[in-house]
Backbone as JSON, one array per atom type, in Angstrom:
{
  "sequence": "MGPAHHLLAGAPPAAVPMSRFYELTRAAAEGRWSATYRARRRWSLPGLETCPGCRATWSGGLAYPAVDLSELKEARELRKHRPAPFEEFSRLRELVRPYCPPGALLEPGTAFGPLEGSTRGKWGPLTLEMDDLLVREDALQVLLELRGIVPVWPHFRRPPSLRVAELQVLPRGRLHPDCLPPERSDPCAVCGRDDWHLPTHRWLDPTSLPDDLDVFRLEDAQTVVVVTERFADALSRLELSDVTLSPLGTSRPPGVKPLKRLDVSNAAIIIRR",
  "N": [[-21.65, -97.25, 43.76], [-22.29, -93.67, 43.39], [-25.45, -91.88, 43.0], [-26.6, -91.76, 39.64], [-26.12, -89.19, 37.31], [-28.54, -87.71, 35.38], [-28.51, -86.55, 32.44], [-30.71, -86.41, 30.64], [-32.82, -85.94, 32.16], [-32.51, -83.29, 32.74], [-31.11, -82.3, 34.98], [-29.34, -79.72, 36.89], [-25.93, -78.49, 36.46], [-24.93, -78.21, 39.07], [-25.74, -80.35, 40.4], [-24.14, -82.56, 39.95], [-22.05, -84.78, 41.31], [-18.9, -84.06, 42.85], [-16.45, -85.44, 41.01], [-13.87, -87.01, 39.38], [-13.96, -88.6, 37.09], [-16.29, -90.05, 34.85], [-18.73, -92.57, 33.96], [-20.09, -92.88, 30.69], [-23.12, -93.47, 29.41], [-25.88, -94.74, 27.41], [-28.96, -93.27, 27.84], [-31.55, -95.03, 29.76], [-34.18, -94.52, 29.66], [-36.82, -93.66, 27.44], [-35.78, -91.44, 24.97], [-35.43, -88.13, 23.93], [-34.77, -87.56, 21.43], [-34.7, -88.77, 18.02], [-32.89, -89.91, 16.07], [-31.55, -92.52, 14.0], [-29.47, -94.92, 12.69], [-27.84, -96.79, 9.87], [-25.09, -98.45, 9.26], [-21.66, -99.18, 8.35], [-18.14, -100.03, 8.39], [-15.44, -99.46, 6.14], [-13.22, -100.88, 6.2], [-11.67, -103.76, 8.06], [-9.88, -105.75, 10.36], [-9.61, -109.21, 10.18], [-11.67, -111.68, 11.94], [-10.52, -113.9, 14.61], [-9.75, -117.21, 13.99], [-10.0, -120.17, 15.81], [-7.78, -119.67, 18.05], [-4.32, -120.31, 18.48], [-3.65, -120.44, 21.21], [-5.71, -120.11, 23.24], [-7.8, -121.5, 21.99], [-10.1, -120.39, 21.15], [-12.52, -118.9, 18.84], [-13.04, -115.66, 17.83], [-14.21, -112.34, 17.74], [-13.66, -108.8, 18.2], [-15.09, -105.52, 19.09], [-13.79, -103.07, 18.5], [-12.95, -99.77, 17.08], [-11.43, -97.53, 14.78], [-12.0, -94.8, 13.56], [-10.84, -92.68, 12.46], [-8.84, -93.63, 11.0], [-7.35, -93.99, 7.99], [-7.07, -96.25, 5.37], [-6.68, -96.19, 2.7], [-4.4, -95.88, 1.19], [-3.13, -98.19, 1.65], [-1.55, -101.01, 0.13], [-2.64, -103.6, 0.44], [-5.31, -103.23, 1.2], [-7.57, -104.1, 0.22], [-7.91, -106.8, 1.09], [-8.78, -106.32, 3.68], [-11.43, -105.98, 3.34], [-12.92, -108.08, 3.47], [-14.97, -109.71, 5.36], [-14.44, -112.03, 7.79], [-13.42, -114.92, 9.68], [-10.02, -115.71, 10.42], [-6.95, -117.72, 10.25], [-4.45, -117.44, 12.91], [-1.91, -116.7, 11.95], [-2.47, -115.34, 9.46], [-4.17, -113.3, 10.44], [-2.24, -112.03, 12.24], [-0.43, -111.12, 10.24], [-1.74, -109.22, 8.76], [-2.46, -107.49, 10.9], [0.15, -106.32, 11.34], [0.54, -104.92, 9.01], [-1.3, -102.9, 9.17], [-0.85, -101.48, 11.37], [1.12, -99.22, 11.23], [-0.41, -97.15, 10.34], [-2.1, -96.41, 12.44], [-2.88, -94.95, 15.64], [-0.24, -94.27, 17.83], [0.68, -97.02, 19.91], [-1.86, -98.32, 19.52], [-4.48, -100.52, 20.29], [-4.97, -103.34, 18.72], [-7.01, -105.82, 18.07], [-8.67, -108.91, 17.18], [-11.12, -108.38, 14.54], [-11.01, -105.56, 14.65], [-12.14, -102.4, 13.44], [-11.83, -99.99, 10.68], [-11.85, -96.48, 9.62], [-14.27, -94.21, 8.41], [-17.87, -94.27, 9.49], [-20.35, -95.68, 7.08], [-23.19, -95.25, 5.31], [-26.69, -94.99, 6.02], [-28.96, -92.63, 7.47], [-31.64, -91.55, 9.53], [-34.12, -89.45, 11.15], [-34.04, -87.08, 13.98], [-31.16, -85.74, 15.3], [-29.65, -85.62, 18.39], [-27.51, -83.33, 20.69], [-25.38, -85.16, 21.52], [-24.72, -88.6, 21.02], [-24.83, -91.71, 21.9], [-24.38, -94.85, 20.63], [-24.4, -98.27, 20.04], [-21.62, -98.46, 20.85], [-20.62, -96.26, 19.21], [-19.79, -92.97, 19.4], [-21.27, -90.21, 18.67], [-21.66, -86.69, 17.67], [-23.37, -83.76, 17.16], [-22.78, -81.12, 14.92], [-23.01, -78.43, 15.8], [-22.78, -78.72, 18.5], [-20.32, -79.87, 18.56], [-18.58, -77.67, 18.42], [-18.31, -76.93, 21.04], [-17.04, -79.07, 22.26], [-14.63, -79.19, 21.12], [-12.79, -77.79, 22.58], [-11.76, -79.59, 24.36], [-9.47, -82.19, 25.48], [-7.84, -84.38, 23.17], [-10.03, -84.82, 21.25], [-11.18, -86.09, 18.34], [-12.73, -85.68, 15.64], [-14.55, -87.25, 13.19], [-16.12, -87.25, 10.04], [-18.92, -88.92, 9.22], [-19.98, -90.94, 6.29], [-22.6, -90.42, 5.2], [-25.73, -91.07, 3.32], [-27.74, -88.7, 2.11], [-27.35, -86.75, 4.4], [-28.07, -85.36, 7.66], [-29.55, -82.1, 8.22], [-28.2, -80.49, 10.24], [-25.07, -81.5, 10.38], [-23.46, -84.56, 11.66], [-20.68, -85.68, 13.64], [-18.47, -88.35, 14.24], [-16.76, -89.22, 17.21], [-13.45, -90.25, 17.59], [-12.75, -92.59, 19.89], [-10.45, -93.64, 21.89], [-8.94, -96.67, 23.26], [-7.88, -96.57, 26.41], [-6.49, -96.75, 29.75], [-7.7, -98.7, 32.53], [-9.82, -101.0, 34.37], [-9.75, -101.28, 38.06], [-7.83, -103.7, 39.69], [-8.96, -104.74, 42.02], [-11.73, -104.77, 41.71], [-12.34, -106.76, 39.87], [-13.26, -110.21, 39.12], [-11.79, -112.53, 41.36], [-11.22, -115.03, 40.81], [-10.73, -114.99, 37.98], [-9.32, -116.16, 34.94], [-6.01, -115.67, 33.49], [-5.44, -113.48, 30.76], [-5.4, -114.53, 27.34], [-2.24, -115.6, 26.41], [-1.5, -115.38, 23.71], [-3.54, -114.33, 21.92], [-4.63, -112.37, 23.57], [-7.17, -112.55, 24.57], [-9.7, -111.91, 26.94], [-11.65, -113.36, 29.4], [-14.24, -112.71, 31.19], [-16.96, -111.28, 33.04], [-18.36, -108.06, 33.04], [-17.97, -106.19, 36.07], [-20.56, -105.41, 38.44], [-20.17, -103.38, 40.53], [-17.85, -101.14, 40.01], [-14.48, -99.66, 39.59], [-11.95, -97.42, 38.8], [-8.47, -97.96, 37.74], [-6.15, -96.04, 38.98], [-3.46, -95.58, 38.25], [-3.41, -96.31, 35.49], [-4.65, -94.38, 33.97], [-5.23, -92.07, 31.42], [-3.59, -88.82, 30.92], [-4.15, -87.05, 28.97], [-6.35, -87.06, 27.67], [-9.85, -86.42, 27.4], [-11.9, -88.08, 26.81], [-12.47, -91.53, 26.63], [-12.27, -95.01, 26.14], [-12.2, -98.09, 28.21], [-9.41, -100.2, 28.2], [-9.52, -102.85, 28.99], [-12.27, -103.12, 29.32], [-14.1, -102.54, 27.0], [-16.64, -101.58, 26.21], [-17.13, -99.71, 28.15], [-17.42, -96.34, 28.39], [-15.44, -93.48, 29.18], [-15.44, -90.41, 30.55], [-13.99, -87.13, 31.53], [-14.12, -84.68, 34.26], [-14.0, -82.28, 33.01], [-15.09, -82.83, 30.34], [-17.8, -83.49, 31.26], [-18.41, -80.95, 32.16], [-18.54, -79.49, 29.86], [-20.48, -80.83, 28.45], [-22.63, -80.15, 30.02], [-23.35, -77.7, 29.06], [-24.64, -77.91, 26.95], [-27.6, -78.39, 24.79], [-30.01, -80.71, 25.95], [-29.01, -84.08, 25.99], [-29.44, -87.67, 25.07], [-28.1, -89.11, 27.15], [-26.39, -90.51, 29.95], [-24.54, -89.64, 32.85], [-22.46, -91.23, 35.15], [-20.77, -91.13, 38.05], [-17.42, -92.3, 38.38], [-15.12, -93.69, 40.48], [-11.73, -93.88, 41.81], [-11.21, -95.66, 43.73], [-12.28, -98.12, 46.14], [-15.77, -98.16, 46.27], [-17.76, -96.85, 49.12], [-19.2, -99.12, 51.29], [-18.98, -101.23, 49.47], [-18.0, -104.52, 49.57], [-14.84, -106.34, 49.58], [-14.19, -108.66, 46.89], [-14.62, -112.06, 47.13], [-12.8, -115.1, 46.54], [-14.46, -117.7, 44.6], [-15.65, -120.68, 46.13], [-14.76, -123.48, 44.8], [-14.62, -126.04, 45.59], [-16.42, -128.05, 45.65], [-17.61, -127.99, 43.35], [-19.03, -128.79, 40.14], [-16.93, -130.28, 37.54], [-16.69, -128.93, 34.43], [-15.96, -129.77, 31.19], [-15.1, -128.42, 28.31], [-14.91, -128.93, 24.71]],
  "CA": [[-21.37, -95.93, 43.31], [-23.23, -92.7, 43.86], [-26.59, -91.84, 42.07], [-26.31, -91.37, 38.25], [-26.57, -87.76, 36.77], [-29.28, -87.96, 34.03], [-28.63, -85.31, 31.49], [-31.9, -86.41, 29.96], [-33.82, -85.37, 33.06], [-32.3, -81.83, 32.93], [-30.49, -81.75, 36.33], [-28.34, -78.7, 36.68], [-24.58, -78.83, 36.69], [-24.48, -78.34, 40.56], [-26.19, -81.7, 41.03], [-23.1, -83.46, 39.56], [-21.0, -84.96, 42.41], [-17.47, -83.79, 42.33], [-15.72, -86.61, 40.67], [-12.75, -86.66, 38.22], [-14.24, -89.29, 35.98], [-17.77, -90.55, 34.78], [-19.08, -93.51, 32.87], [-20.94, -92.42, 29.76], [-23.95, -94.45, 28.9], [-27.15, -94.32, 26.78], [-30.16, -93.15, 28.86], [-32.29, -96.01, 29.72], [-35.52, -94.06, 29.45], [-37.1, -93.24, 26.09], [-35.11, -90.26, 24.84], [-36.34, -87.07, 23.16], [-34.07, -87.52, 20.04], [-35.16, -89.99, 17.25], [-32.03, -90.39, 15.19], [-31.22, -93.97, 13.9], [-28.56, -95.04, 11.3], [-27.36, -98.11, 9.59], [-23.71, -98.03, 8.68], [-20.49, -100.11, 8.6], [-16.97, -99.36, 8.01], [-14.93, -100.05, 4.91], [-12.13, -102.05, 6.5], [-11.52, -104.32, 9.35], [-9.01, -106.88, 10.48], [-10.48, -110.43, 10.25], [-11.8, -112.3, 13.3], [-9.45, -114.97, 14.81], [-10.18, -118.58, 14.02], [-9.28, -120.97, 16.64], [-6.54, -119.18, 18.52], [-3.52, -121.39, 19.0], [-3.44, -120.41, 22.63], [-6.88, -120.55, 24.07], [-8.66, -122.2, 21.02], [-11.32, -119.61, 20.87], [-12.78, -118.11, 17.61], [-13.73, -114.44, 18.18], [-14.0, -110.98, 17.03], [-14.09, -107.78, 19.09], [-15.84, -104.46, 18.51], [-13.07, -101.81, 18.45], [-12.98, -99.07, 15.78], [-10.53, -96.3, 14.72], [-12.82, -94.01, 12.54], [-9.87, -91.71, 11.78], [-7.61, -94.29, 10.33], [-7.53, -94.13, 6.6], [-6.16, -97.28, 4.89], [-6.97, -96.28, 1.32], [-3.13, -96.01, 0.59], [-2.43, -99.54, 1.87], [-1.65, -101.91, -1.04], [-3.41, -104.73, 0.78], [-6.51, -102.81, 1.97], [-8.72, -105.08, -0.27], [-7.98, -108.0, 1.94], [-9.38, -105.84, 4.78], [-12.85, -105.72, 3.16], [-13.52, -109.42, 3.64], [-15.38, -109.99, 6.94], [-14.39, -113.43, 8.0], [-12.28, -115.26, 10.64], [-8.81, -116.18, 9.73], [-5.96, -118.24, 11.25], [-3.65, -116.47, 13.67], [-0.79, -116.11, 11.1], [-3.04, -114.35, 8.58], [-4.49, -112.01, 11.32], [-1.04, -111.18, 12.57], [0.3, -110.37, 9.13], [-2.64, -107.98, 8.5], [-2.38, -106.56, 11.83], [1.26, -105.45, 11.31], [0.41, -103.97, 7.88], [-2.2, -101.8, 9.46], [-0.26, -100.79, 12.45], [1.68, -97.9, 10.95], [-1.44, -96.17, 10.02], [-2.86, -96.2, 13.5], [-2.34, -94.09, 16.65], [0.64, -95.03, 18.57], [0.16, -97.96, 20.93], [-3.25, -98.7, 19.41], [-4.97, -101.87, 20.63], [-5.41, -104.02, 17.42], [-7.63, -107.01, 18.33], [-9.37, -109.45, 16.0], [-12.31, -107.59, 14.2], [-10.97, -103.97, 14.7], [-12.61, -101.77, 12.15], [-11.23, -98.73, 10.55], [-12.44, -95.7, 8.69], [-15.66, -93.53, 8.95], [-19.16, -94.91, 9.2], [-20.79, -95.46, 5.81], [-24.52, -95.8, 5.39], [-27.78, -94.17, 5.97], [-29.44, -92.0, 8.77], [-32.91, -90.81, 9.51], [-34.51, -88.91, 12.35], [-33.48, -85.9, 14.45], [-30.0, -86.03, 16.1], [-29.35, -84.58, 19.69], [-26.15, -82.97, 20.64], [-24.44, -86.41, 21.75], [-25.36, -89.71, 20.83], [-23.94, -92.97, 22.17], [-25.17, -95.92, 20.02], [-23.6, -99.39, 19.63], [-20.37, -98.08, 21.17], [-20.17, -95.27, 18.64], [-20.05, -91.76, 20.06], [-21.6, -89.13, 17.62], [-21.73, -85.22, 18.2], [-23.79, -82.74, 16.2], [-21.75, -80.16, 14.52], [-23.01, -77.14, 16.72], [-22.24, -79.25, 19.78], [-18.86, -80.19, 18.34], [-17.69, -76.51, 18.61], [-18.05, -76.79, 22.38], [-16.25, -80.07, 22.69], [-13.37, -79.12, 20.48], [-11.83, -77.29, 23.44], [-11.3, -80.62, 25.23], [-8.25, -82.8, 25.01], [-7.92, -85.65, 22.49], [-11.24, -84.71, 20.51], [-10.76, -86.34, 16.94], [-14.0, -85.89, 14.74], [-14.55, -87.96, 11.7], [-17.52, -87.07, 9.45], [-19.47, -90.22, 8.59], [-20.42, -90.88, 4.82], [-24.11, -90.76, 5.1], [-26.47, -90.9, 2.22], [-28.67, -87.72, 2.64], [-26.97, -86.33, 5.75], [-28.99, -84.32, 8.28], [-29.21, -80.65, 7.96], [-27.11, -80.38, 10.96], [-24.37, -82.73, 10.26], [-22.93, -85.18, 12.95], [-19.28, -86.22, 13.43], [-18.18, -89.42, 15.18], [-15.63, -88.99, 17.94], [-12.7, -91.42, 17.68], [-12.63, -92.9, 21.36], [-9.24, -94.38, 21.99], [-8.96, -97.51, 24.42], [-6.88, -96.32, 27.44], [-6.93, -96.98, 31.02], [-8.09, -100.02, 32.93], [-10.56, -101.15, 35.7], [-8.98, -101.56, 39.19], [-7.74, -105.15, 39.74], [-9.74, -105.23, 43.1], [-13.14, -104.94, 41.36], [-12.37, -107.89, 39.01], [-13.47, -111.46, 39.95], [-10.48, -113.04, 41.82], [-10.94, -116.41, 40.18], [-10.68, -114.99, 36.66], [-8.02, -116.7, 34.36], [-5.21, -114.59, 32.84], [-5.59, -113.19, 29.34], [-4.67, -115.54, 26.52], [-0.73, -115.1, 26.06], [-1.32, -115.26, 22.25], [-4.41, -113.29, 21.42], [-5.03, -111.36, 24.54], [-8.59, -112.57, 24.87], [-10.08, -111.97, 28.43], [-13.07, -114.01, 29.52], [-14.9, -112.34, 32.48], [-18.19, -110.35, 32.98], [-18.12, -106.6, 33.62], [-18.5, -106.28, 37.36], [-21.59, -104.47, 38.79], [-19.42, -102.44, 41.07], [-16.53, -100.92, 39.37], [-13.76, -98.31, 39.65], [-10.76, -97.32, 37.87], [-7.06, -98.12, 38.29], [-5.53, -94.46, 38.86], [-2.17, -95.61, 37.62], [-3.52, -96.54, 34.24], [-5.63, -93.41, 33.42], [-4.49, -91.19, 30.55], [-3.71, -87.31, 31.29], [-4.09, -86.22, 27.7], [-7.65, -87.34, 26.95], [-11.05, -86.14, 28.19], [-12.85, -89.16, 26.68], [-11.65, -92.7, 26.29], [-12.92, -96.23, 26.53], [-11.26, -98.92, 28.84], [-8.76, -101.3, 27.37], [-10.03, -104.25, 29.46], [-13.61, -103.17, 29.19], [-14.14, -101.5, 25.93], [-17.91, -100.96, 26.26], [-17.25, -98.63, 29.13], [-16.76, -95.05, 27.73], [-15.21, -92.69, 30.39], [-15.22, -88.9, 30.4], [-13.52, -86.44, 32.64], [-14.95, -83.5, 34.52], [-14.04, -81.1, 31.87], [-16.08, -83.36, 29.43], [-19.01, -83.36, 31.95], [-18.9, -79.65, 32.3], [-18.76, -79.01, 28.58], [-21.79, -81.39, 28.14], [-23.84, -79.56, 30.69], [-23.51, -76.4, 28.5], [-25.3, -78.18, 25.6], [-28.91, -78.89, 24.83], [-30.19, -81.97, 26.72], [-28.77, -85.34, 25.22], [-29.98, -88.78, 25.66], [-27.07, -89.89, 27.71], [-26.43, -90.51, 31.37], [-23.19, -89.66, 33.35], [-22.45, -91.9, 36.35], [-19.37, -91.05, 38.6], [-16.55, -93.6, 38.53], [-13.99, -93.27, 41.29], [-10.46, -94.67, 41.65], [-10.97, -96.52, 45.0], [-13.45, -98.99, 46.34], [-16.96, -97.21, 46.83], [-18.14, -97.03, 50.35], [-20.24, -100.16, 51.4], [-18.69, -102.41, 48.68], [-16.99, -105.36, 50.1], [-13.86, -107.02, 48.66], [-14.61, -109.89, 46.32], [-13.91, -113.2, 47.58], [-12.69, -116.09, 45.47], [-15.46, -118.57, 44.81], [-15.23, -121.93, 46.59], [-15.13, -124.55, 43.8], [-14.18, -127.46, 45.91], [-17.67, -128.98, 45.55], [-18.46, -127.65, 42.19], [-18.93, -129.94, 39.1], [-15.96, -129.77, 36.54], [-17.17, -129.07, 33.02], [-14.91, -129.91, 30.13], [-15.4, -127.97, 26.93], [-14.06, -129.25, 23.67]],
  "C": [[-22.55, -95.05, 43.72], [-24.42, -92.81, 42.69], [-26.05, -91.22, 40.67], [-26.83, -89.93, 38.06], [-27.2, -87.99, 35.5], [-29.26, -86.57, 33.32], [-30.02, -85.05, 30.9], [-33.04, -85.88, 30.76], [-33.65, -83.93, 33.31], [-31.79, -81.43, 34.37], [-29.44, -80.7, 36.06], [-27.01, -79.08, 37.1], [-24.27, -78.94, 38.21], [-24.88, -79.6, 41.15], [-25.21, -82.68, 40.72], [-22.17, -83.57, 40.75], [-19.65, -84.68, 42.04], [-16.79, -85.04, 42.21], [-14.93, -86.41, 39.44], [-13.38, -87.4, 36.99], [-15.78, -89.81, 36.11], [-17.86, -91.59, 33.73], [-20.23, -92.8, 31.93], [-21.87, -93.45, 29.24], [-25.24, -93.88, 28.15], [-28.14, -94.27, 27.83], [-30.97, -94.23, 28.58], [-33.68, -95.75, 29.2], [-35.58, -93.71, 27.91], [-36.55, -91.9, 25.99], [-36.01, -89.16, 23.98], [-35.81, -87.02, 21.74], [-34.35, -88.88, 19.36], [-34.22, -90.5, 16.28], [-31.69, -91.87, 15.34], [-30.21, -93.86, 12.71], [-28.17, -96.48, 11.32], [-26.23, -98.0, 8.81], [-22.77, -99.23, 9.12], [-19.25, -99.32, 8.03], [-16.17, -100.06, 6.97], [-13.9, -101.18, 5.29], [-12.11, -102.49, 7.86], [-10.56, -105.43, 9.32], [-9.99, -108.15, 10.65], [-10.55, -110.8, 11.67], [-10.81, -113.32, 13.55], [-10.19, -116.29, 14.73], [-9.28, -119.62, 14.76], [-7.79, -120.62, 17.06], [-5.69, -120.37, 18.92], [-3.12, -121.46, 20.45], [-4.51, -120.77, 23.45], [-7.93, -121.27, 23.21], [-9.93, -121.66, 20.77], [-11.32, -118.99, 19.48], [-13.49, -116.87, 18.02], [-13.38, -113.41, 17.44], [-14.4, -110.03, 18.0], [-14.79, -106.6, 18.33], [-14.98, -103.11, 18.43], [-13.11, -101.29, 17.11], [-12.18, -97.85, 15.94], [-11.18, -95.52, 13.41], [-11.78, -93.09, 11.78], [-8.76, -92.33, 11.07], [-8.02, -94.68, 8.84], [-6.55, -95.2, 6.01], [-6.33, -97.32, 3.38], [-5.56, -96.33, 0.42], [-2.4, -97.32, 0.9], [-2.67, -100.45, 0.68], [-2.56, -103.03, -0.77], [-4.83, -104.5, 1.42], [-7.68, -103.71, 1.39], [-8.81, -106.14, 0.59], [-8.69, -107.6, 3.28], [-10.92, -105.54, 4.54], [-13.56, -107.06, 3.17], [-13.67, -109.63, 5.13], [-15.59, -111.41, 7.17], [-13.33, -113.79, 9.04], [-11.1, -115.88, 9.84], [-7.78, -116.85, 10.68], [-5.02, -117.22, 11.76], [-2.51, -115.96, 12.71], [-1.44, -115.2, 10.18], [-3.51, -113.18, 9.29], [-3.25, -111.23, 11.74], [-0.36, -110.47, 11.4], [-0.5, -109.08, 8.81], [-2.58, -107.04, 9.54], [-1.1, -105.58, 11.79], [1.27, -104.47, 10.1], [-0.39, -102.93, 8.13], [-1.61, -100.98, 10.58], [0.37, -99.49, 12.37], [0.7, -96.78, 10.73], [-2.32, -95.81, 11.25], [-2.21, -95.4, 14.57], [-1.33, -94.87, 17.36], [0.11, -95.72, 19.8], [-1.23, -98.51, 20.74], [-3.4, -100.18, 19.7], [-5.59, -102.34, 19.34], [-5.82, -105.54, 17.7], [-8.19, -107.6, 17.11], [-10.75, -108.63, 15.81], [-12.33, -106.11, 14.24], [-11.26, -103.54, 13.39], [-11.94, -100.44, 12.03], [-11.99, -97.76, 9.52], [-13.93, -95.11, 9.23], [-16.89, -94.36, 8.69], [-19.69, -94.55, 7.71], [-22.25, -96.04, 5.71], [-25.48, -94.7, 5.24], [-28.2, -93.69, 7.42], [-30.81, -91.63, 8.54], [-33.22, -90.27, 10.97], [-33.75, -87.61, 12.86], [-32.4, -86.29, 15.53], [-29.92, -84.98, 17.24], [-27.9, -84.25, 19.55], [-25.02, -83.97, 20.85], [-25.4, -87.47, 21.69], [-24.38, -90.84, 21.11], [-24.78, -94.29, 21.64], [-24.23, -97.07, 19.61], [-22.01, -99.15, 19.74], [-19.81, -96.95, 20.23], [-20.6, -93.87, 19.26], [-20.08, -90.54, 18.91], [-22.05, -87.71, 18.25], [-22.37, -84.55, 17.0], [-23.08, -81.5, 16.01], [-21.89, -78.82, 15.36], [-22.44, -77.63, 18.04], [-20.74, -79.42, 19.68], [-17.95, -78.96, 18.65], [-17.39, -76.27, 20.11], [-17.0, -77.86, 22.85], [-14.84, -80.03, 22.11], [-12.29, -78.54, 21.51], [-11.31, -78.33, 24.38], [-10.13, -81.37, 24.54], [-8.73, -84.12, 24.25], [-9.25, -85.78, 21.57], [-10.75, -84.92, 19.01], [-12.06, -86.58, 16.21], [-13.75, -86.4, 13.43], [-16.04, -87.87, 11.31], [-17.96, -88.52, 8.73], [-19.98, -89.98, 7.21], [-21.9, -91.38, 4.94], [-24.85, -90.35, 3.97], [-27.48, -89.85, 2.83], [-28.32, -87.38, 4.14], [-27.96, -85.37, 6.26], [-28.6, -82.83, 8.04], [-28.2, -80.13, 8.89], [-26.27, -81.58, 10.96], [-23.81, -83.29, 11.66], [-21.63, -85.71, 12.56], [-19.25, -87.36, 14.57], [-16.89, -89.09, 15.8], [-14.86, -90.35, 17.94], [-12.32, -91.53, 19.23], [-11.45, -93.94, 21.56], [-9.4, -95.41, 23.3], [-7.79, -97.2, 25.15], [-7.4, -96.35, 28.84], [-7.69, -98.4, 31.38], [-9.0, -100.08, 34.22], [-9.4, -101.56, 36.81], [-8.9, -103.02, 39.37], [-8.78, -105.71, 41.01], [-11.27, -105.32, 42.78], [-13.35, -106.16, 40.32], [-12.69, -109.03, 39.79], [-12.02, -112.07, 40.15], [-10.13, -114.28, 41.15], [-10.91, -116.46, 38.7], [-9.36, -115.46, 36.08], [-7.33, -115.46, 33.84], [-5.57, -114.47, 31.38], [-4.81, -114.13, 28.5], [-3.25, -114.87, 26.2], [-0.74, -114.87, 24.47], [-2.17, -114.3, 21.66], [-4.82, -112.21, 22.17], [-6.58, -111.48, 24.99], [-8.92, -112.69, 26.34], [-11.52, -112.51, 28.64], [-13.53, -113.84, 30.98], [-15.94, -111.36, 32.15], [-17.82, -109.01, 33.6], [-18.65, -106.72, 35.01], [-19.57, -105.16, 37.56], [-21.06, -103.27, 39.43], [-18.1, -102.34, 40.53], [-15.84, -99.65, 39.47], [-12.49, -98.5, 38.94], [-9.49, -97.36, 38.46], [-6.43, -96.76, 37.91], [-4.23, -94.54, 38.09], [-2.34, -95.77, 36.06], [-4.13, -95.37, 33.29], [-4.74, -92.45, 32.63], [-4.57, -89.64, 31.18], [-3.78, -86.48, 30.2], [-5.52, -86.5, 26.91], [-8.85, -87.05, 27.95], [-12.19, -87.15, 27.75], [-12.18, -90.29, 26.05], [-12.58, -93.92, 26.59], [-11.75, -97.16, 27.29], [-10.64, -99.95, 27.97], [-9.31, -102.76, 27.7], [-11.54, -104.22, 29.58], [-14.12, -102.16, 28.21], [-15.62, -100.92, 25.69], [-17.95, -99.75, 27.1], [-16.55, -97.42, 28.61], [-16.66, -94.02, 29.08], [-14.95, -91.22, 29.91], [-14.63, -88.33, 31.7], [-14.39, -85.35, 33.18], [-15.02, -82.53, 33.58], [-15.07, -81.6, 30.74], [-17.51, -83.12, 30.01], [-19.44, -81.88, 31.85], [-19.29, -79.08, 30.92], [-20.34, -79.62, 27.99], [-22.95, -80.78, 28.82], [-24.18, -78.04, 30.15], [-24.35, -76.56, 27.21], [-26.79, -78.43, 25.86], [-28.92, -80.24, 25.47], [-29.8, -83.16, 25.74], [-29.27, -86.43, 25.95], [-28.9, -89.72, 26.13], [-27.12, -89.62, 29.24], [-24.82, -90.4, 31.88], [-23.2, -90.21, 34.82], [-21.04, -91.8, 36.96], [-18.56, -92.47, 38.74], [-15.21, -93.13, 39.21], [-12.77, -94.1, 40.96], [-10.14, -95.39, 42.94], [-12.42, -97.19, 45.17], [-14.64, -97.94, 46.96], [-17.25, -97.55, 48.16], [-19.35, -98.11, 50.33], [-20.02, -101.26, 50.57], [-17.63, -103.31, 49.33], [-16.02, -105.93, 49.28], [-14.56, -108.26, 48.14], [-13.78, -110.98, 46.82], [-13.82, -114.39, 46.6], [-13.76, -117.22, 45.82], [-14.88, -119.97, 45.26], [-15.7, -122.98, 45.52], [-14.75, -125.96, 44.19], [-15.22, -128.53, 45.62], [-18.33, -128.66, 44.19], [-18.03, -128.82, 41.1], [-17.83, -129.42, 38.16], [-16.67, -129.92, 35.19], [-15.99, -128.95, 32.1], [-15.47, -129.47, 28.85], [-14.44, -128.26, 25.96], [-14.43, -128.46, 22.52]]
}
């Protein structure tokens, strides 16, 4: 991929390579803003205990902060953070589904509702922390012109003088199959669990990308937050944020060779029980 565009370093908008999509990450260097928070969400689906398909016990990190489950009769069952058998997880998932955005990805551990907790320090215009994307209320006025911006106000004790809203970032779009390990196994047919590492060189599958969102996370790599050129342009009009934009193309980057299947003919076989 090309060089990253560091908003923290104050590069002018003209320095951004012309690219339709960017990966949004937290800046690696020490930032200028000091805000921290400790918070959790009121409801979540249980984790999955011993999937009947892949035998894994697991829980993901997806969240839908704009989903309000207070009217759901069984909502109290979603305040118990624990793994559950597949039948119990499936029952609760279907009860929650009507409250969620159409086509919502509902995996084990998916959380709902605004952040609830405490915060301290000074907030920058845009903050990416633990996969949560938060925007200061003055910066929100600029981002509201973009597509698919759904702000949710966290329930912070002693909120900052300039409030911050969390953006609901929907899982949409996927990585291009050519940048994924060719020896990877198919997702579990029961729970959908994928077991592979995020590739160093990655690009997007153009056939999977939404045309109605300017910020989204990838369905098959949910820690990857993607923004469009429109979002990048809006961000360049704000005060400096502690985030980095790196171009994400829709074809193999120059100089990156196709991945080859690993030769496992001489590899030791490890059996996990």
